[in-house]
Amino acid sequence: MELIHGNEIESPVIKVTPPAYAKMFVVAGLLALPLALLLLPIVLWLKVLSLSLYALVLFGIVRNYLKGFFLVTMQANLKGLYIQSDDYNDYYHFPWHSIGVIEKCIFPLNRRGLRIEICGDDRKEVLSSRIGNVERVTGKTFIYTLPQLLNRDRLIADFDKLRKRAAS
């Protein structure tokens, strides 16, 4: 397990990010909000203040999106699985031989999670790392993560195909 900057990941085959339709809904909402602010029957200075604040927030969103890997929680290639750390530009690299079972799990509020088993020497390091949602259950170490609105069965199948391709 090693910490790698997102730009150093060579040709990721799988990127776990929200699907295009979810991004389109967000963009449509972000475009509709200033129009709604303009149509409100309020004083002009309050409209200008609201639009200025909106522009500042929008600038921050766009900057974070362009700056790095803001919405990409996991990436995978033939070398292994990359899981985002608490700094959204850095990823922990786990070679495929240190990844055990990848399965669906249930979170209390969302109910749509993935559970990734970490095997070998990496499981001791994971407990002291900057990855959230790490838990030790009956001697096994698991990382719990969300699949970003993606189909979990398809995502698990894609990870398994990539792992088999890397093994051959």
PDB file of C-alpha atoms in Angstrom:
ATOM      1  CA  MET A   1       0.000   0.000   0.000  1.00  0.00           C
ATOM      2  CA  GLU A   2       1.408   3.341  -0.996  1.00  0.00           C
ATOM      3  CA  LEU A   3       0.093   6.884  -1.265  1.00  0.00           C
ATOM      4  CA  ILE A   4      -0.040   8.147  -4.864  1.00  0.00           C
ATOM      5  CA  HIS A   5      -1.163  11.451  -6.352  1.00  0.00           C
ATOM      6  CA  GLY A   6      -4.123  11.077  -8.705  1.00  0.00           C
ATOM      7  CA  ASN A   7      -2.102  12.310 -11.702  1.00  0.00           C
ATOM      8  CA  GLU A   8       0.384   9.459 -11.234  1.00  0.00           C
ATOM      9  CA  ILE A   9      -2.222   6.731 -11.807  1.00  0.00           C
ATOM     10  CA  GLU A  10      -1.437   5.224 -15.191  1.00  0.00           C
ATOM     11  CA  SER A  11      -4.436   4.855 -17.533  1.00  0.00           C
ATOM     12  CA  PRO A  12      -7.250   4.070 -15.101  1.00  0.00           C
ATOM     13  CA  VAL A  13      -9.690   1.586 -16.613  1.00  0.00           C
ATOM     14  CA  ILE A  14     -12.438   2.129 -14.017  1.00  0.00           C
ATOM     15  CA  LYS A  15     -13.246   5.449 -12.360  1.00  0.00           C
ATOM     16  CA  VAL A  16     -15.924   5.398  -9.676  1.00  0.00           C
ATOM     17  CA  THR A  17     -17.629   8.748 -10.157  1.00  0.00           C
ATOM     18  CA  PRO A  18     -21.252   9.885 -10.360  1.00  0.00           C
ATOM     19  CA  PRO A  19     -22.871   8.999 -13.687  1.00  0.00           C
ATOM     20  CA  ALA A  20     -23.351  11.572 -16.431  1.00  0.00           C
ATOM     21  CA  TYR A  21     -27.073  11.975 -15.778  1.00  0.00           C
ATOM     22  CA  ALA A  22     -26.418  12.985 -12.157  1.00  0.00           C
ATOM     23  CA  LYS A  23     -23.844  15.545 -13.274  1.00  0.00           C
ATOM     24  CA  MET A  24     -26.334  16.937 -15.819  1.00  0.00           C
ATOM     25  CA  PHE A  25     -28.979  17.361 -13.099  1.00  0.00           C
ATOM     26  CA  VAL A  26     -26.499  19.272 -10.945  1.00  0.00           C
ATOM     27  CA  VAL A  27     -25.461  21.516 -13.848  1.00  0.00           C
ATOM     28  CA  ALA A  28     -29.112  22.182 -14.724  1.00  0.00           C
ATOM     29  CA  GLY A  29     -29.797  23.130 -11.114  1.00  0.00           C
ATOM     30  CA  LEU A  30     -26.762  25.379 -10.997  1.00  0.00           C
ATOM     31  CA  LEU A  31     -27.934  27.138 -14.166  1.00  0.00           C
ATOM     32  CA  ALA A  32     -31.533  27.500 -12.975  1.00  0.00           C
ATOM     33  CA  LEU A  33     -30.654  29.059  -9.629  1.00  0.00           C
ATOM     34  CA  PRO A  34     -29.387  32.435 -10.933  1.00  0.00           C
ATOM     35  CA  LEU A  35     -32.436  32.707 -13.198  1.00  0.00           C
ATOM     36  CA  ALA A  36     -34.686  32.112 -10.210  1.00  0.00           C
ATOM     37  CA  LEU A  37     -32.761  34.722  -8.209  1.00  0.00           C
ATOM     38  CA  LEU A  38     -33.239  37.265 -11.006  1.00  0.00           C
ATOM     39  CA  LEU A  39     -36.984  36.654 -11.114  1.00  0.00           C
ATOM     40  CA  LEU A  40     -37.518  37.082  -7.378  1.00  0.00           C
ATOM     41  CA  PRO A  41     -39.407  40.249  -6.423  1.00  0.00           C
ATOM     42  CA  ILE A  42     -36.716  41.655  -4.123  1.00  0.00           C
ATOM     43  CA  VAL A  43     -34.680  44.847  -3.976  1.00  0.00           C
ATOM     44  CA  LEU A  44     -31.936  45.209  -6.597  1.00  0.00           C
ATOM     45  CA  TRP A  45     -29.077  45.415  -4.097  1.00  0.00           C
ATOM     46  CA  LEU A  46     -30.230  42.147  -2.518  1.00  0.00           C
ATOM     47  CA  LYS A  47     -30.299  40.479  -5.958  1.00  0.00           C
ATOM     48  CA  VAL A  48     -26.775  41.705  -6.676  1.00  0.00           C
ATOM     49  CA  LEU A  49     -25.584  40.477  -3.283  1.00  0.00           C
ATOM     50  CA  SER A  50     -27.242  37.071  -3.804  1.00  0.00           C
ATOM     51  CA  LEU A  51     -25.816  36.668  -7.302  1.00  0.00           C
ATOM     52  CA  SER A  52     -22.347  37.703  -6.101  1.00  0.00           C
ATOM     53  CA  LEU A  53     -22.454  35.122  -3.333  1.00  0.00           C
ATOM     54  CA  TYR A  54     -23.724  32.527  -5.819  1.00  0.00           C
ATOM     55  CA  ALA A  55     -20.883  33.367  -8.235  1.00  0.00           C
ATOM     56  CA  LEU A  56     -18.354  32.912  -5.426  1.00  0.00           C
ATOM     57  CA  VAL A  57     -19.765  29.500  -4.476  1.00  0.00           C
ATOM     58  CA  LEU A  58     -19.935  28.469  -8.136  1.00  0.00           C
ATOM     59  CA  PHE A  59     -16.313  29.523  -8.631  1.00  0.00           C
ATOM     60  CA  GLY A  60     -15.302  27.284  -5.713  1.00  0.00           C
ATOM     61  CA  ILE A  61     -17.223  24.312  -7.120  1.00  0.00           C
ATOM     62  CA  VAL A  62     -15.730  24.716 -10.588  1.00  0.00           C
ATOM     63  CA  ARG A  63     -12.226  25.224  -9.163  1.00  0.00           C
ATOM     64  CA  ASN A  64     -12.444  22.045  -7.081  1.00  0.00           C
ATOM     65  CA  TYR A  65     -13.809  20.096 -10.036  1.00  0.00           C
ATOM     66  CA  LEU A  66     -11.070  21.270 -12.410  1.00  0.00           C
ATOM     67  CA  LYS A  67      -8.280  21.144  -9.839  1.00  0.00           C
ATOM     68  CA  GLY A  68      -8.351  17.481  -9.070  1.00  0.00           C
ATOM     69  CA  PHE A  69     -10.311  14.332  -8.533  1.00  0.00           C
ATOM     70  CA  PHE A  70     -13.148  15.889  -6.560  1.00  0.00           C
ATOM     71  CA  LEU A  71     -15.824  13.258  -7.262  1.00  0.00           C
ATOM     72  CA  VAL A  72     -13.679  10.202  -8.071  1.00  0.00           C
ATOM     73  CA  THR A  73     -13.637   7.989  -4.977  1.00  0.00           C
ATOM     74  CA  MET A  74     -11.943   4.932  -6.496  1.00  0.00           C
ATOM     75  CA  GLN A  75      -9.946   4.109  -9.602  1.00  0.00           C
ATOM     76  CA  ALA A  76      -8.651   0.808 -10.899  1.00  0.00           C
ATOM     77  CA  ASN A  77      -6.219  -0.380 -13.542  1.00  0.00           C
ATOM     78  CA  LEU A  78      -4.228  -3.541 -14.178  1.00  0.00           C
ATOM     79  CA  LYS A  79      -1.852  -2.680 -11.334  1.00  0.00           C
ATOM     80  CA  GLY A  80      -4.560  -2.586  -8.671  1.00  0.00           C
ATOM     81  CA  LEU A  81      -7.236  -0.609  -6.905  1.00  0.00           C
ATOM     82  CA  TYR A  82      -6.783   3.023  -5.872  1.00  0.00           C
ATOM     83  CA  ILE A  83      -8.916   4.304  -2.989  1.00  0.00           C
ATOM     84  CA  GLN A  84      -9.164   8.018  -2.252  1.00  0.00           C
ATOM     85  CA  SER A  85      -7.606   9.282   0.976  1.00  0.00           C
ATOM     86  CA  ASP A  86      -8.826  12.200   3.073  1.00  0.00           C
ATOM     87  CA  ASP A  87      -7.052  14.520   0.609  1.00  0.00           C
ATOM     88  CA  TYR A  88      -9.090  14.145  -2.579  1.00  0.00           C
ATOM     89  CA  ASN A  89      -5.986  14.335  -4.817  1.00  0.00           C
ATOM     90  CA  ASP A  90      -4.219  11.413  -3.128  1.00  0.00           C
ATOM     91  CA  TYR A  91      -5.060   7.732  -3.481  1.00  0.00           C
ATOM     92  CA  TYR A  92      -3.884   4.626  -1.671  1.00  0.00           C
ATOM     93  CA  HIS A  93      -2.748   1.953  -4.107  1.00  0.00           C
ATOM     94  CA  PHE A  94      -3.634  -1.648  -3.293  1.00  0.00           C
ATOM     95  CA  PRO A  95      -2.220  -4.275  -5.688  1.00  0.00           C
ATOM     96  CA  TRP A  96      -4.795  -6.849  -6.775  1.00  0.00           C
ATOM     97  CA  HIS A  97      -3.123  -9.579  -4.706  1.00  0.00           C
ATOM     98  CA  SER A  98      -3.917  -7.658  -1.505  1.00  0.00           C
ATOM     99  CA  ILE A  99      -7.612  -7.225  -2.381  1.00  0.00           C
ATOM    100  CA  GLY A 100      -9.895  -9.971  -1.133  1.00  0.00           C
ATOM    101  CA  VAL A 101     -13.650 -10.085  -1.509  1.00  0.00           C
ATOM    102  CA  ILE A 102     -15.496  -7.099  -2.953  1.00  0.00           C
ATOM    103  CA  GLU A 103     -19.160  -7.263  -2.008  1.00  0.00           C
ATOM    104  CA  LYS A 104     -22.289  -5.230  -1.447  1.00  0.00           C
ATOM    105  CA  CYS A 105     -22.991  -3.963   2.046  1.00  0.00           C
ATOM    106  CA  ILE A 106     -25.607  -1.861   3.767  1.00  0.00           C
ATOM    107  CA  PHE A 107     -25.004   1.521   5.361  1.00  0.00           C
ATOM    108  CA  PRO A 108     -27.500   2.810   7.922  1.00  0.00           C
ATOM    109  CA  LEU A 109     -28.737   5.782   5.903  1.00  0.00           C
ATOM    110  CA  ASN A 110     -27.745   5.172   2.299  1.00  0.00           C
ATOM    111  CA  ARG A 111     -28.040   1.375   2.102  1.00  0.00           C
ATOM    112  CA  ARG A 112     -25.842   1.291  -1.022  1.00  0.00           C
ATOM    113  CA  GLY A 113     -22.280   0.540  -0.088  1.00  0.00           C
ATOM    114  CA  LEU A 114     -19.343  -1.595  -1.126  1.00  0.00           C
ATOM    115  CA  ARG A 115     -17.153  -3.571   1.240  1.00  0.00           C
ATOM    116  CA  ILE A 116     -13.595  -4.279   0.131  1.00  0.00           C
ATOM    117  CA  GLU A 117     -11.488  -6.794   2.030  1.00  0.00           C
ATOM    118  CA  ILE A 118      -7.800  -5.966   2.432  1.00  0.00           C
ATOM    119  CA  CYS A 119      -5.487  -8.985   2.771  1.00  0.00           C
ATOM    120  CA  GLY A 120      -1.837  -9.558   3.512  1.00  0.00           C
ATOM    121  CA  ASP A 121       0.551  -7.031   5.013  1.00  0.00           C
ATOM    122  CA  ASP A 122      -1.529  -4.098   3.801  1.00  0.00           C
ATOM    123  CA  ARG A 123      -4.311  -4.774   6.293  1.00  0.00           C
ATOM    124  CA  LYS A 124      -2.186  -3.611   9.224  1.00  0.00           C
ATOM    125  CA  GLU A 125      -1.249  -0.387   7.449  1.00  0.00           C
ATOM    126  CA  VAL A 126      -4.861   0.389   6.506  1.00  0.00           C
ATOM    127  CA  LEU A 127      -5.892   0.786  10.138  1.00  0.00           C
ATOM    128  CA  SER A 128      -3.404   3.636  10.616  1.00  0.00           C
ATOM    129  CA  SER A 129      -4.005   5.266   7.208  1.00  0.00           C
ATOM    130  CA  ARG A 130      -6.028   8.306   6.184  1.00  0.00           C
ATOM    131  CA  ILE A 131      -8.841   6.264   4.652  1.00  0.00           C
ATOM    132  CA  GLY A 132     -12.263   6.674   6.190  1.00  0.00           C
ATOM    133  CA  ASN A 133     -14.617   3.803   7.055  1.00  0.00           C
ATOM    134  CA  VAL A 134     -12.033   1.142   7.873  1.00  0.00           C
ATOM    135  CA  GLU A 135     -13.234  -1.600  10.160  1.00  0.00           C
ATOM    136  CA  ARG A 136     -11.810  -4.812  11.534  1.00  0.00           C
ATOM    137  CA  VAL A 137     -14.301  -7.691  11.746  1.00  0.00           C
ATOM    138  CA  THR A 138     -13.305 -11.139  13.046  1.00  0.00           C
ATOM    139  CA  GLY A 139      -9.656 -10.705  12.138  1.00  0.00           C
ATOM    140  CA  LYS A 140     -10.366  -9.331   8.663  1.00  0.00           C
ATOM    141  CA  THR A 141      -9.912  -5.711   7.591  1.00  0.00           C
ATOM    142  CA  PHE A 142     -12.552  -4.037   5.419  1.00  0.00           C
ATOM    143  CA  ILE A 143     -12.878  -0.670   3.732  1.00  0.00           C
ATOM    144  CA  TYR A 144     -16.442   0.538   3.327  1.00  0.00           C
ATOM    145  CA  THR A 145     -17.187   2.965   0.506  1.00  0.00           C
ATOM    146  CA  LEU A 146     -20.046   4.303  -1.597  1.00  0.00           C
ATOM    147  CA  PRO A 147     -20.284   3.467  -5.323  1.00  0.00           C
ATOM    148  CA  GLN A 148     -21.384   7.005  -6.344  1.00  0.00           C
ATOM    149  CA  LEU A 149     -24.868   6.063  -7.672  1.00  0.00           C
ATOM    150  CA  LEU A 150     -23.410   3.353  -9.917  1.00  0.00           C
ATOM    151  CA  ASN A 151     -24.850  -0.145 -10.228  1.00  0.00           C
ATOM    152  CA  ARG A 152     -23.025  -2.127  -7.546  1.00  0.00           C
ATOM    153  CA  ASP A 153     -23.373  -5.516  -9.251  1.00  0.00           C
ATOM    154  CA  ARG A 154     -21.912  -4.174 -12.498  1.00  0.00           C
ATOM    155  CA  LEU A 155     -19.114  -2.376 -10.646  1.00  0.00           C
ATOM    156  CA  ILE A 156     -18.146  -5.525  -8.728  1.00  0.00           C
ATOM    157  CA  ALA A 157     -18.202  -7.530 -11.980  1.00  0.00           C
ATOM    158  CA  ASP A 158     -15.983  -4.921 -13.663  1.00  0.00           C
ATOM    159  CA  PHE A 159     -13.502  -5.063 -10.763  1.00  0.00           C
ATOM    160  CA  ASP A 160     -13.439  -8.888 -10.953  1.00  0.00           C
ATOM    161  CA  LYS A 161     -12.861  -8.831 -14.745  1.00  0.00           C
ATOM    162  CA  LEU A 162     -10.014  -6.365 -14.311  1.00  0.00           C
ATOM    163  CA  ARG A 163      -8.477  -8.460 -11.524  1.00  0.00           C
ATOM    164  CA  LYS A 164      -8.618 -11.599 -13.702  1.00  0.00           C
ATOM    165  CA  ARG A 165      -7.091  -9.718 -16.641  1.00  0.00           C
ATOM    166  CA  ALA A 166      -4.264  -8.504 -14.397  1.00  0.00           C
ATOM    167  CA  ALA A 167      -3.602 -12.014 -13.111  1.00  0.00           C
ATOM    168  CA  SER A 168      -3.155 -13.440 -16.600  1.00  0.00           C
TER     169      SER A 168
END
